[in-house]
Amino acid sequence: MSSSFGTLYKVSTFGESHGIGVGAVVDGCPANLELSEADIQPQLDRRRPGQSDLTTPRQEADQVSILSGVENGKTLGTPIGLLVRNKDQRPGDYGEMSRVPRPSHADYTYQVKYGNRAASGGGRSSARETIGRVAAGAIAEKILKQYWDIEIVAWVSSIGNVRCGAVDPEQLTREQVDAHITRCPDPAVAEQMAETVREVRDAADSIGGVVSCVCRKVPAGWGEPVFDKLEAGLAQAMLSLPATKGFEIGSGFAGTELLGSQHNDLFVRKGEQLGTLTNHAGGVLGGISSGESILFRTAFKPVATIGKSQQTVDFDGKPAVMEAKGRHDPCVVPRAVPIVETMTALVLVDLALRQQARQL
Amino acid sequence: MSSSFGTLYKVSTFGESHGIGVGAVVDGCPANLELSEADIQPQLDRRRPGQSDLTTPRQEADQVSILSGVENGKTLGTPIGLLVRNKDQRPGDYGEMSRVPRPSHADYTYQVKYGNRAASGGGRSSARETIGRVAAGAIAEKILKQYWDIEIVAWVSSIGNVRCGAVDPEQLTREQVDAHITRCPDPAVAEQMAETVREVRDAADSIGGVVSCVCRKVPAGWGEPVFDKLEAGLAQAMLSLPATKGFEIGSGFAGTELLGSQHNDLFVRKGEQLGTLTNHAGGVLGGISSGESILFRTAFKPVATIGKSQQTVDFDGKPAVMEAKGRHDPCVVPRAVPIVETMTALVLVDLALRQQARQL
Amino acid sequence: MSSSFGTLYKVSTFGESHGIGVGAVVDGCPANLELSEADIQPQLDRRRPGQSDLTTPRQEADQVSILSGVENGKTLGTPIGLLVRNKDQRPGDYGEMSRVPRPSHADYTYQVKYGNRAASGGGRSSARETIGRVAAGAIAEKILKQYWDIEIVAWVSSIGNVRCGAVDPEQLTREQVDAHITRCPDPAVAEQMAETVREVRDAADSIGGVVSCVCRKVPAGWGEPVFDKLEAGLAQAMLSLPATKGFEIGSGFAGTELLGSQHNDLFVRKGEQLGTLTNHAGGVLGGISSGESILFRTAFKPVATIGKSQQTVDFDGKPAVMEAKGRHDPCVVPRAVPIVETMTALVLVDLALRQQARQL
Amino acid sequence: MSSSFGTLYKVSTFGESHGIGVGAVVDGCPANLELSEADIQPQLDRRRPGQSDLTTPRQEADQVSILSGVENGKTLGTPIGLLVRNKDQRPGDYGEMSRVPRPSHADYTYQVKYGNRAASGGGRSSARETIGRVAAGAIAEKILKQYWDIEIVAWVSSIGNVRCGAVDPEQLTREQVDAHITRCPDPAVAEQMAETVREVRDAADSIGGVVSCVCRKVPAGWGEPVFDKLEAGLAQAMLSLPATKGFEIGSGFAGTELLGSQHNDLFVRKGEQLGTLTNHAGGVLGGISSGESILFRTAFKPVATIGKSQQTVDFDGKPAVMEAKGRHDPCVVPRAVPIVETMTALVLVDLALRQQARQL
């Protein structure tokens, strides 16, 4: 396990689906920031299941408590403990799963790595693990907003092969994103996506998608070459999320087909600073923010847990049929939107503080 | 700057194009490994410029010296200092660049971040920086080979829109990859790629491409959820390389269009262990190696430095024309192959040692 | 704040005197270790105030809850969240302290560093902060006992100028240590120490002391030169505890007066291994455990908070009188014994896992 | 091995007595600092052997080369590679040592830990290893001087039982320290110390001593509770040096005998800030610098390598006699003075940058 992230804004997450709760410790939050649970709860609410008929109907309130690090409504500069209690603790009702590893899930690799078959251990590979990140990242978002006015907005840009049309990342708001249950801000496409998810759900199947994200007003100069380049941090962050299979920034894979003369972003004066005419770079040059908006995309595979019958083998290699009981998310990407945003904030705030250390 | 990588196999790189040299310190290499410069030089040779008419004609011998950590042909368990001397140290002959930031290069962001315009600083963002990684990674490859018989093979899977045909990643060898100067193992396509690069070169332009990589025989159980999942480490590693814009593992972005019932890899018995019928996962489940081959792809943008005239601005925002002098790589991907391999080895060896720490 | 400790067995602590509670997250605990609150509570009980008339009469039950990482009585290999709730949360009743920094306490430096005067922030510099360490260290002790049969025993070797007589560190038990409320295992001296503390207490004053510690059966080979030598880790650990002013291992400061020919520990065969005739080294050679018992001492200054009137200044530099209200520990060293032990365990278990990573 | 130190000013050292050389990579040095070898060489010169008849007559020039990170006399903000070439590389002439572990040296524990008997590996535990630290620390000293006008002065406060008399740490200069070959600034005692060392030397023996150190003008606010408290960092740093057995700050062990009312440092106004009447704390409160001078002492044991005949055993446990050939330092403390200073600078500069990160 490596459940710590960050150099100066350090987050340590904990918790499984079972047990008392999930949460995080945030070490390195600046002192004297106004902070209460109300700053954190909204992103947890956007993350939680049961928000619409597109997600699992499990109802989890996911109320966060601040355990430490805040007094009289302000941060002390000491570690902030964050806890979200599990509502429903039933270790042991994962009968079948303890015998048969779910295909494309982590049951088998957790067994090999940790030598146990505990569903809760597998539970650490579930989406519930992300609660600690979201809570810690919501604080990071507040810091970024307060000190640099940074805006981070993610949205669903595709589900299956249904693609969001043109979106202006310079103007997009979270309100626009949340206007539809799919979190696709293109009204013409959003309902088509929802229909796709419903069809998949009714077929006891699942489907993947892509989440895009923009970070606006990030000052030039953030990112720590060579190993902690801004895009390297984002790539690690995104690929550490459950169910992710790909990351691209700026022109991404499509950019590999361009000529340098097409791809290069020519500099222009923008006020007191330089900017670029185009932004194929996605807001980073040499691993350092350029002042242009940071733009990246993350690929989420279809959810592994499906109701459809699957012919697989048990832990001993004997043939077995797996049919997930209950109702699961047929598509994770709408709920992934706040997770991508808060995880992005964790990357940015750490690089911000590291850059701040240079201002001697 | 953050030029250290790894938790137990820790690499610290240093060096610019100018100055005495480039290199790395490797801390955490197991003791009693047979090691000499001859183990490291081959990957440096595959990385160096001037290997064919497709790359920059600059000739750099890039001979590595082991400064410490090895005695009587064996590692001591102490830090291994590695140095490659620069042949040609001419600080100051980057006249134009000190006035005009090269479009899509790091000149501007280094200026903002470090407050200097030294071409050598920008030189840390150049491909030459990767020498330290390659040298350190070549040692990592030897460890992985010796203790686990792991094979890492990367190849060029596309240049521009010319795509490599079917390749069997289970069988592919470095010899096959090196058979053509493009490092594309598909003979039918390789020459077409080369032709594309030559056209681009003759037009004083550049072009991007994709490098694929396979890691065979990685044991199940490597990877440290949640933040140091195997794919998160690879993503960070790849996006920390110069000119990279994307990473995908297994099904990647294409997998987002599949249904769960199509995408899930069903388990089967393979000898004493479980394996999967398909490998959309790309060899990882829940951030941990599954025992199947690890498969991923990295996107490289077209090289930023081109001879073509570009209408841009200088550091003060005044209009300026940039035309890179001299000859530069029109396409970086053939030389990126050993860089991808060795960087991959750095990720794997660190996770290997971390998993070893569990074998109480 | 830097509230994380360890490379592979990583502990992140949190919590002030006020707020909901104090605790820790342990990341890197081996899987399948039998663990419950009952393994942790005893050291917390030995640490808590109110155990005798020598300590503050504040009664704190300090009951620990395991929030995560354990299922069916066994560790999962995932992070273990640990929480001890604060009984008595009264932010704001530290009136005087918010105006006048307590002499030799951290009020002033916290104000300068964090820009706040919150008593809870200062509370992070109080002994209560150590609860998270003790809880995390109690788990470390269990690991060390189970896998290597290691025994860690600390005791009070002096209070003021009253010194414990000869103790055989090879035989000493925690029961012997706990036999007297001073935790001095020398019955002839213990009562004299207690009397000293009572006199000091009745004078509204405080007094310091020294805690000694032995670690038995630590295998040869632990410690990571050069910066993470075993004694360097212990020294950091001890000097990170509240109120500590000194650390010495083996012969310590007294050894500086010896000749090499007196100080050198000559090797002898001990079973299958080498041992030494004497142990001036204190169980370490070159930063690595030698197989001999590890022996070190930690100096604790007199408690800063005293009832006696002190002529000092307020935060604005104006003359002020400070008289601590309530009852405080007149001598911290009896309660420091389990803190030293568990902190030692945190150092050892991390080095144990790092050495394990070498056993390829 | 763990040869990296620091969070933001990160130093990675390498090198044995044999091999090409010893050195370090400094990652995190601020950009645009004027720097050349001339800034580093003086402390290396003060460290090197052969400075007087009190030290080993081995002559080592120990000339440092800057490999990278500096251009046109200024730091680039990129990693600074530092190399000191070994003059005299004779692996293999340590015949006896390869059969018999030197008492109180690391030969035995390196054998157990790394599984090899290479004298060079043991050489990593020798004083030569400190060259990389001194070089990296000399740069740190320059930063501390330039940005905060900090002065670090260490001196020999005892050799054997010969003790330096009263010294005013607020006024002491390196020139005063270097005025005598013992580096004891008390002229009345220095020659007596030298005589002691000569007697010991002539008896083919060795002797220990204590090095004191003062850091003046360190601003209040440095230090990162709870694990990276300023004194915890210093304690780790000092105990990571070869031959050290103890550390104390401020009142240290002697302070344990005082009452709180004697020990507490009462606050007074000092200009715009608060200061204290006394400084039993040694310049730290709650792990954070108070603005008062930081004062600490480090115990060095007698050098383990002595010419006197020692009755010990070989690696197989068979009786053997060890008599070190050649001439060795009879007393390490005069040469330890610059090592203590530079190691202190490494601790301070890292905490300085970490505090700087808070100045949002």
PDB file of C-alpha atoms in Angstrom, chain D residues 128-325:
ATOM      1  CA  ARG D 128      35.744   9.839   3.258  1.00  0.00           C
ATOM      2  CA  GLU D 129      32.022   9.404   2.710  1.00  0.00           C
ATOM      3  CA  THR D 130      31.471  12.789   4.310  1.00  0.00           C
ATOM      4  CA  ILE D 131      33.065  14.641   1.394  1.00  0.00           C
ATOM      5  CA  GLY D 132      29.809  14.683  -0.530  1.00  0.00           C
ATOM      6  CA  ARG D 133      27.984  16.088   2.478  1.00  0.00           C
ATOM      7  CA  VAL D 134      30.572  18.776   3.061  1.00  0.00           C
ATOM      8  CA  ALA D 135      30.456  19.880  -0.566  1.00  0.00           C
ATOM      9  CA  ALA D 136      26.664  19.988  -0.611  1.00  0.00           C
ATOM     10  CA  GLY D 137      26.596  21.650   2.782  1.00  0.00           C
ATOM     11  CA  ALA D 138      29.045  24.337   1.738  1.00  0.00           C
ATOM     12  CA  ILE D 139      26.516  25.418  -0.884  1.00  0.00           C
ATOM     13  CA  ALA D 140      23.812  25.354   1.774  1.00  0.00           C
ATOM     14  CA  GLU D 141      25.959  27.589   3.953  1.00  0.00           C
ATOM     15  CA  LYS D 142      26.228  30.077   1.127  1.00  0.00           C
ATOM     16  CA  ILE D 143      22.445  30.170   0.689  1.00  0.00           C
ATOM     17  CA  LEU D 144      21.894  30.627   4.402  1.00  0.00           C
ATOM     18  CA  LYS D 145      24.441  33.418   4.511  1.00  0.00           C
ATOM     19  CA  GLN D 146      23.146  35.192   1.468  1.00  0.00           C
ATOM     20  CA  TYR D 147      19.428  35.166   2.211  1.00  0.00           C
ATOM     21  CA  TRP D 148      19.405  35.251   6.015  1.00  0.00           C
ATOM     22  CA  ASP D 149      22.945  36.205   7.032  1.00  0.00           C
ATOM     23  CA  ILE D 150      23.155  33.039   9.105  1.00  0.00           C
ATOM     24  CA  GLU D 151      26.454  32.125  10.745  1.00  0.00           C
ATOM     25  CA  ILE D 152      27.317  28.580  11.704  1.00  0.00           C
ATOM     26  CA  VAL D 153      30.422  28.023  13.797  1.00  0.00           C
ATOM     27  CA  ALA D 154      31.501  24.730  15.306  1.00  0.00           C
ATOM     28  CA  TRP D 155      34.440  24.115  17.609  1.00  0.00           C
ATOM     29  CA  VAL D 156      36.122  21.407  19.624  1.00  0.00           C
ATOM     30  CA  SER D 157      34.836  21.653  23.163  1.00  0.00           C
ATOM     31  CA  SER D 158      36.596  18.603  24.535  1.00  0.00           C
ATOM     32  CA  ILE D 159      39.111  15.929  23.679  1.00  0.00           C
ATOM     33  CA  GLY D 160      39.176  13.100  26.154  1.00  0.00           C
ATOM     34  CA  ASN D 161      38.696  14.780  29.493  1.00  0.00           C
ATOM     35  CA  VAL D 162      40.380  18.022  28.459  1.00  0.00           C
ATOM     36  CA  ARG D 163      37.657  20.609  28.222  1.00  0.00           C
ATOM     37  CA  CYS D 164      37.511  23.927  26.472  1.00  0.00           C
ATOM     38  CA  GLY D 165      36.883  26.787  28.882  1.00  0.00           C
ATOM     39  CA  ALA D 166      34.252  29.454  28.522  1.00  0.00           C
ATOM     40  CA  VAL D 167      33.532  30.470  24.965  1.00  0.00           C
ATOM     41  CA  ASP D 168      31.106  33.159  23.904  1.00  0.00           C
ATOM     42  CA  PRO D 169      29.074  31.478  21.203  1.00  0.00           C
ATOM     43  CA  GLU D 170      27.567  34.810  20.178  1.00  0.00           C
ATOM     44  CA  GLN D 171      30.972  36.115  19.119  1.00  0.00           C
ATOM     45  CA  LEU D 172      33.001  33.100  18.130  1.00  0.00           C
ATOM     46  CA  THR D 173      34.465  33.090  14.605  1.00  0.00           C
ATOM     47  CA  ARG D 174      35.863  30.365  12.396  1.00  0.00           C
ATOM     48  CA  GLU D 175      39.132  32.238  12.396  1.00  0.00           C
ATOM     49  CA  GLN D 176      39.327  31.881  16.158  1.00  0.00           C
ATOM     50  CA  VAL D 177      38.491  28.225  15.861  1.00  0.00           C
ATOM     51  CA  ASP D 178      41.111  27.624  13.207  1.00  0.00           C
ATOM     52  CA  ALA D 179      43.758  29.508  15.130  1.00  0.00           C
ATOM     53  CA  HIS D 180      44.875  26.270  16.713  1.00  0.00           C
ATOM     54  CA  ILE D 181      45.248  22.895  15.004  1.00  0.00           C
ATOM     55  CA  THR D 182      42.890  21.311  17.518  1.00  0.00           C
ATOM     56  CA  ARG D 183      40.138  23.742  16.553  1.00  0.00           C
ATOM     57  CA  CYS D 184      39.653  24.485  20.231  1.00  0.00           C
ATOM     58  CA  PRO D 185      39.220  28.258  20.555  1.00  0.00           C
ATOM     59  CA  ASP D 186      40.452  28.334  24.159  1.00  0.00           C
ATOM     60  CA  PRO D 187      44.189  28.985  23.845  1.00  0.00           C
ATOM     61  CA  ALA D 188      44.825  27.898  27.415  1.00  0.00           C
ATOM     62  CA  VAL D 189      43.445  24.467  26.716  1.00  0.00           C
ATOM     63  CA  ALA D 190      44.124  23.914  23.039  1.00  0.00           C
ATOM     64  CA  GLU D 191      47.761  23.040  23.423  1.00  0.00           C
ATOM     65  CA  GLN D 192      46.934  20.662  26.242  1.00  0.00           C
ATOM     66  CA  MET D 193      44.473  18.940  23.923  1.00  0.00           C
ATOM     67  CA  ALA D 194      47.093  18.703  21.221  1.00  0.00           C
ATOM     68  CA  GLU D 195      49.482  17.150  23.687  1.00  0.00           C
ATOM     69  CA  THR D 196      46.859  14.594  24.642  1.00  0.00           C
ATOM     70  CA  VAL D 197      46.335  13.673  21.019  1.00  0.00           C
ATOM     71  CA  ARG D 198      50.075  13.317  20.439  1.00  0.00           C
ATOM     72  CA  GLU D 199      50.431  11.028  23.416  1.00  0.00           C
ATOM     73  CA  VAL D 200      47.562   8.918  22.231  1.00  0.00           C
ATOM     74  CA  ARG D 201      48.966   8.852  18.720  1.00  0.00           C
ATOM     75  CA  ASP D 202      52.388   7.792  19.935  1.00  0.00           C
ATOM     76  CA  ALA D 203      50.737   4.997  21.879  1.00  0.00           C
ATOM     77  CA  ALA D 204      49.105   3.799  18.646  1.00  0.00           C
ATOM     78  CA  ASP D 205      45.790   4.535  20.271  1.00  0.00           C
ATOM     79  CA  SER D 206      42.940   7.004  19.685  1.00  0.00           C
ATOM     80  CA  ILE D 207      40.677   9.269  21.691  1.00  0.00           C
ATOM     81  CA  GLY D 208      37.229  10.841  21.390  1.00  0.00           C
ATOM     82  CA  GLY D 209      35.854  14.302  21.934  1.00  0.00           C
ATOM     83  CA  VAL D 210      32.933  16.652  21.653  1.00  0.00           C
ATOM     84  CA  VAL D 211      32.170  19.204  18.959  1.00  0.00           C
ATOM     85  CA  SER D 212      29.935  22.139  19.857  1.00  0.00           C
ATOM     86  CA  CYS D 213      28.109  24.239  17.317  1.00  0.00           C
ATOM     87  CA  VAL D 214      26.271  27.538  17.266  1.00  0.00           C
ATOM     88  CA  CYS D 215      23.925  28.853  14.573  1.00  0.00           C
ATOM     89  CA  ARG D 216      23.362  32.592  14.835  1.00  0.00           C
ATOM     90  CA  LYS D 217      20.624  34.726  13.264  1.00  0.00           C
ATOM     91  CA  VAL D 218      18.355  31.829  12.376  1.00  0.00           C
ATOM     92  CA  PRO D 219      14.928  33.463  12.076  1.00  0.00           C
ATOM     93  CA  ALA D 220      12.153  32.301  14.353  1.00  0.00           C
ATOM     94  CA  GLY D 221       9.779  29.861  12.698  1.00  0.00           C
ATOM     95  CA  TRP D 222      11.965  27.152  11.177  1.00  0.00           C
ATOM     96  CA  GLY D 223      11.296  23.509  11.960  1.00  0.00           C
ATOM     97  CA  GLU D 224       8.452  21.179  10.998  1.00  0.00           C
ATOM     98  CA  PRO D 225       6.717  19.510  13.926  1.00  0.00           C
ATOM     99  CA  VAL D 226       6.209  16.866  14.818  1.00  0.00           C
ATOM    100  CA  PHE D 227       8.700  14.523  13.162  1.00  0.00           C
ATOM    101  CA  ASP D 228      10.882  17.097  11.474  1.00  0.00           C
ATOM    102  CA  LYS D 229      11.350  19.375  14.423  1.00  0.00           C
ATOM    103  CA  LEU D 230      14.524  21.386  14.073  1.00  0.00           C
ATOM    104  CA  GLU D 231      16.319  19.481  16.822  1.00  0.00           C
ATOM    105  CA  ALA D 232      15.118  16.156  15.415  1.00  0.00           C
ATOM    106  CA  GLY D 233      16.668  17.037  12.087  1.00  0.00           C
ATOM    107  CA  LEU D 234      19.920  18.063  13.734  1.00  0.00           C
ATOM    108  CA  ALA D 235      19.972  14.919  15.844  1.00  0.00           C
ATOM    109  CA  GLN D 236      19.478  12.714  12.805  1.00  0.00           C
ATOM    110  CA  ALA D 237      22.111  14.656  10.917  1.00  0.00           C
ATOM    111  CA  MET D 238      24.706  14.417  13.669  1.00  0.00           C
ATOM    112  CA  LEU D 239      24.073  10.760  14.460  1.00  0.00           C
ATOM    113  CA  SER D 240      24.383   9.977  10.754  1.00  0.00           C
ATOM    114  CA  LEU D 241      28.000  11.121  10.886  1.00  0.00           C
ATOM    115  CA  PRO D 242      30.640   8.461  11.368  1.00  0.00           C
ATOM    116  CA  ALA D 243      31.753   7.843  14.963  1.00  0.00           C
ATOM    117  CA  THR D 244      29.045   9.884  16.669  1.00  0.00           C
ATOM    118  CA  LYS D 245      27.412   8.552  19.830  1.00  0.00           C
ATOM    119  CA  GLY D 246      25.438  11.444  21.235  1.00  0.00           C
ATOM    120  CA  PHE D 247      23.656  14.715  20.620  1.00  0.00           C
ATOM    121  CA  GLU D 248      22.309  17.346  22.943  1.00  0.00           C
ATOM    122  CA  ILE D 249      20.754  20.730  22.364  1.00  0.00           C
ATOM    123  CA  GLY D 250      20.652  23.599  24.826  1.00  0.00           C
ATOM    124  CA  SER D 251      20.752  22.313  28.376  1.00  0.00           C
ATOM    125  CA  GLY D 252      20.909  18.729  27.161  1.00  0.00           C
ATOM    126  CA  PHE D 253      21.485  15.972  29.692  1.00  0.00           C
ATOM    127  CA  ALA D 254      22.549  18.436  32.349  1.00  0.00           C
ATOM    128  CA  GLY D 255      19.191  20.160  32.027  1.00  0.00           C
ATOM    129  CA  THR D 256      17.411  17.067  33.273  1.00  0.00           C
ATOM    130  CA  GLU D 257      18.647  17.909  36.753  1.00  0.00           C
ATOM    131  CA  LEU D 258      17.123  21.369  36.812  1.00  0.00           C
ATOM    132  CA  LEU D 259      13.758  22.493  38.073  1.00  0.00           C
ATOM    133  CA  GLY D 260      11.323  24.008  35.615  1.00  0.00           C
ATOM    134  CA  SER D 261      11.610  27.319  37.399  1.00  0.00           C
ATOM    135  CA  GLN D 262      15.358  27.248  36.794  1.00  0.00           C
ATOM    136  CA  HIS D 263      15.216  25.903  33.279  1.00  0.00           C
ATOM    137  CA  ASN D 264      12.432  27.975  31.751  1.00  0.00           C
ATOM    138  CA  ASP D 265      13.683  30.772  29.537  1.00  0.00           C
ATOM    139  CA  LEU D 266      11.668  33.879  30.354  1.00  0.00           C
ATOM    140  CA  PHE D 267      10.608  36.017  27.449  1.00  0.00           C
ATOM    141  CA  VAL D 268      11.760  39.586  26.992  1.00  0.00           C
ATOM    142  CA  ARG D 269      11.284  42.026  24.202  1.00  0.00           C
ATOM    143  CA  LYS D 270      14.217  42.134  21.801  1.00  0.00           C
ATOM    144  CA  GLY D 271      13.597  44.821  19.219  1.00  0.00           C
ATOM    145  CA  GLU D 272      10.509  43.949  17.208  1.00  0.00           C
ATOM    146  CA  GLN D 273      10.489  40.375  18.373  1.00  0.00           C
ATOM    147  CA  LEU D 274      10.510  38.384  21.542  1.00  0.00           C
ATOM    148  CA  GLY D 275      13.681  36.838  22.850  1.00  0.00           C
ATOM    149  CA  THR D 276      14.590  35.052  26.038  1.00  0.00           C
ATOM    150  CA  LEU D 277      16.700  35.994  29.024  1.00  0.00           C
ATOM    151  CA  THR D 278      18.427  32.634  29.108  1.00  0.00           C
ATOM    152  CA  ASN D 279      18.746  30.013  26.392  1.00  0.00           C
ATOM    153  CA  HIS D 280      18.482  26.622  28.037  1.00  0.00           C
ATOM    154  CA  ALA D 281      16.297  25.667  25.106  1.00  0.00           C
ATOM    155  CA  GLY D 282      19.232  26.008  22.731  1.00  0.00           C
ATOM    156  CA  GLY D 283      17.246  28.113  20.301  1.00  0.00           C
ATOM    157  CA  VAL D 284      14.245  25.861  19.735  1.00  0.00           C
ATOM    158  CA  LEU D 285      10.755  25.818  21.238  1.00  0.00           C
ATOM    159  CA  GLY D 286       8.422  23.005  20.280  1.00  0.00           C
ATOM    160  CA  GLY D 287      10.750  22.000  17.482  1.00  0.00           C
ATOM    161  CA  ILE D 288      10.769  25.451  15.917  1.00  0.00           C
ATOM    162  CA  SER D 289      13.559  28.012  15.977  1.00  0.00           C
ATOM    163  CA  SER D 290      12.867  30.799  18.470  1.00  0.00           C
ATOM    164  CA  GLY D 291      15.193  33.434  17.073  1.00  0.00           C
ATOM    165  CA  GLU D 292      17.766  32.764  19.784  1.00  0.00           C
ATOM    166  CA  SER D 293      21.036  31.112  18.799  1.00  0.00           C
ATOM    167  CA  ILE D 294      20.857  27.393  18.200  1.00  0.00           C
ATOM    168  CA  LEU D 295      23.381  25.582  20.369  1.00  0.00           C
ATOM    169  CA  PHE D 296      24.132  21.891  20.327  1.00  0.00           C
ATOM    170  CA  ARG D 297      26.890  19.392  21.020  1.00  0.00           C
ATOM    171  CA  THR D 298      27.851  16.140  19.329  1.00  0.00           C
ATOM    172  CA  ALA D 299      29.825  13.297  20.899  1.00  0.00           C
ATOM    173  CA  PHE D 300      32.495  11.533  18.843  1.00  0.00           C
ATOM    174  CA  LYS D 301      33.846   8.232  20.101  1.00  0.00           C
ATOM    175  CA  PRO D 302      37.546   7.399  19.835  1.00  0.00           C
ATOM    176  CA  VAL D 303      38.485   6.317  16.298  1.00  0.00           C
ATOM    177  CA  ALA D 304      38.038   2.555  15.953  1.00  0.00           C
ATOM    178  CA  THR D 305      41.105   1.946  13.829  1.00  0.00           C
ATOM    179  CA  ILE D 306      44.129   1.802  16.103  1.00  0.00           C
ATOM    180  CA  GLY D 307      47.613   0.450  15.763  1.00  0.00           C
ATOM    181  CA  LYS D 308      47.480  -1.332  19.093  1.00  0.00           C
ATOM    182  CA  SER D 309      47.164  -5.059  18.968  1.00  0.00           C
ATOM    183  CA  GLN D 310      43.595  -6.280  19.566  1.00  0.00           C
ATOM    184  CA  GLN D 311      42.616  -9.847  20.353  1.00  0.00           C
ATOM    185  CA  THR D 312      39.477 -10.470  18.344  1.00  0.00           C
ATOM    186  CA  VAL D 313      38.074 -13.067  15.925  1.00  0.00           C
ATOM    187  CA  ASP D 314      37.907 -13.361  12.162  1.00  0.00           C
ATOM    188  CA  PHE D 315      34.691 -13.501  10.129  1.00  0.00           C
ATOM    189  CA  ASP D 316      34.479 -17.223  10.837  1.00  0.00           C
ATOM    190  CA  GLY D 317      34.757 -16.675  14.570  1.00  0.00           C
ATOM    191  CA  LYS D 318      38.314 -17.952  14.885  1.00  0.00           C
ATOM    192  CA  PRO D 319      40.720 -16.064  17.143  1.00  0.00           C
ATOM    193  CA  ALA D 320      42.690 -13.400  15.350  1.00  0.00           C
ATOM    194  CA  VAL D 321      44.851 -10.438  16.158  1.00  0.00           C
ATOM    195  CA  MET D 322      44.098  -7.060  14.582  1.00  0.00           C
ATOM    196  CA  GLU D 323      46.764  -4.377  14.322  1.00  0.00           C
ATOM    197  CA  ALA D 324      45.906  -1.592  11.928  1.00  0.00           C
ATOM    198  CA  LYS D 325      48.753  -0.827   9.571  1.00  0.00           C
TER     199      LYS D 325
END
